[in-house]
Every structure is written in C-alpha cells, then in structure tokens.
CSV table of C-alpha atoms and ligand atoms in Angstrom, one decimal:
chain,number,residue,atom,x,y,z
A,1,MET,CA,-26.5,-20.7,-21.6
A,2,PHE,CA,-26.4,-17.2,-22.7
A,3,GLY,CA,-27.8,-16.3,-19.6
A,4,PHE,CA,-25.4,-17.7,-17.3
A,5,SER,CA,-22.5,-16.5,-19.4
A,6,LEU,CA,-23.6,-12.5,-19.5
A,7,THR,CA,-23.8,-12.9,-16.0
A,8,LYS,CA,-20.1,-14.7,-16.2
A,9,LEU,CA,-19.0,-12.1,-18.1
A,10,LEU,CA,-20.4,-9.7,-16.2
A,11,PHE,CA,-18.7,-11.3,-12.9
A,12,THR,CA,-15.5,-10.6,-14.5
A,13,ALA,CA,-15.7,-7.1,-15.2
A,14,ALA,CA,-17.2,-6.2,-11.9
A,15,ILE,CA,-14.2,-8.2,-9.7
A,16,ILE,CA,-11.7,-6.5,-12.2
A,17,ALA,CA,-13.5,-3.2,-11.7
A,18,GLY,CA,-13.2,-4.6,-8.0
A,19,VAL,CA,-9.5,-4.8,-8.1
A,20,TRP,CA,-8.8,-1.7,-10.3
A,21,TYR,CA,-11.0,0.5,-8.1
A,22,ALA,CA,-9.2,-1.1,-5.0
A,23,PHE,CA,-5.9,-0.4,-6.2
A,24,LYS,CA,-7.0,3.5,-7.3
A,25,PHE,CA,-8.2,3.3,-3.4
A,26,VAL,CA,-5.1,2.0,-1.9
A,27,GLY,CA,-2.5,4.9,-3.5
A,28,ARG,CA,-5.1,7.7,-3.2
A,29,LEU,CA,-4.7,7.1,0.4
A,30,ASN,CA,-1.0,6.4,0.0
A,31,ALA,CA,-0.6,9.8,-1.4
A,32,GLY,CA,-3.5,11.1,1.0
A,33,GLU,CA,-1.0,9.7,3.6
A,34,LYS,CA,2.2,11.6,2.5
A,35,ASP,CA,0.8,15.0,1.5
A,36,ASP,CA,-0.9,14.7,4.8
A,37,GLY,CA,2.5,15.0,6.4
A,38,LYS,CA,3.1,17.9,5.4
A,39,GLU,CA,1.1,19.6,5.4
A,40,LYS,CA,1.2,18.6,9.5
A,41,VAL,CA,5.4,19.9,9.2
A,42,LYS,CA,3.6,23.0,7.8
A,43,ALA,CA,1.4,23.4,10.1
A,44,ARG,CA,4.0,22.9,13.0
A,45,SER,CA,6.4,25.0,11.9
A,46,SER,CA,4.0,27.8,11.3
A,47,LYS,CA,2.5,27.2,15.1
A,48,LYS,CA,6.0,27.7,16.1
A,49,SER,CA,6.1,31.5,14.9
A,50,VAL,CA,3.1,32.3,15.5
A,51,GLU,CA,1.7,31.0,18.7
A,52,ASP,CA,-1.8,33.2,19.6
A,53,LEU,CA,-2.2,32.4,23.2
A,54,VAL,CA,-5.9,32.7,25.2
A,55,GLN,CA,-7.1,32.3,29.0
A,56,CYS,CA,-9.8,30.1,29.9
A,57,PRO,CA,-12.2,31.1,31.2
A,58,VAL,CA,-13.2,28.7,33.2
A,59,CYS,CA,-9.5,27.6,34.4
A,60,GLU,CA,-7.1,30.1,33.7
A,61,THR,CA,-5.1,28.2,32.2
A,62,PHE,CA,-3.4,30.0,29.0
A,63,VAL,CA,-4.0,28.2,25.6
A,64,GLN,CA,-3.6,28.1,22.3
A,65,ALA,CA,-6.2,30.3,20.3
A,66,ASP,CA,-6.6,28.4,17.3
A,67,GLY,CA,-9.1,25.3,18.8
A,68,GLY,CA,-5.8,24.4,22.1
A,69,ALA,CA,-8.0,23.2,25.0
A,70,CYS,CA,-6.5,22.4,29.3
A,71,ASP,CA,-6.2,19.9,30.5
A,72,ARG,CA,-9.2,19.7,32.4
A,73,ALA,CA,-12.0,17.1,30.9
A,74,ASP,CA,-14.8,20.6,31.4
A,75,CYS,CA,-13.1,22.8,30.1
A,76,PRO,CA,-15.5,24.5,27.0
A,77,ARG,CA,-12.4,25.0,24.6
A,78,GLY,CA,-12.7,21.3,24.9
A,79,ALA,CA,-16.1,20.6,23.8
B,1,ZN,ZN1,-10.1,25.2,31.0
C-alpha cells in the first residue's frame, strides 16, 4: 500500500505543480501582451520620426528600409 500512496502523493504534487505553472504561464502571457503593446506603440512612433525609404531593385517602388517590402509576391525584400 506504500507504493500506491507514494504514487498518489506524487500524482497530487504533479497536479498542484501543473496548475501552479499554468497560472504562472497565463500570467506571463498577459504581461507579455501588455509589454508587446507598449513596444509596438513605441516602434510605431519612432518609425514616424525616422522613415528611411529605399528603392526596390526589382519593382522600382520605394519601400521602408527596415524590412519593408512591396506588394509583389516575388519581391526580394519580402523574402
Ligand atoms: Zn519589390
């Protein structure tokens, strides 16, 4: 019977640990979403002040220098 109770104890501990980590994970997700939102707003406002445009060699349209791509599917900058 000792083996059974030890398994039961470990199982209960595993469930408690699982619930604990689940709550921590959800809390971290919520905090991460808030932080991402702030960073996105900061990035958006900084992009407004500094907009470097470069010409795409293929379609000859001007796109943002930091990873911007034009509407063409075969655009080398979009890859
Ligand atoms: Zn292009």
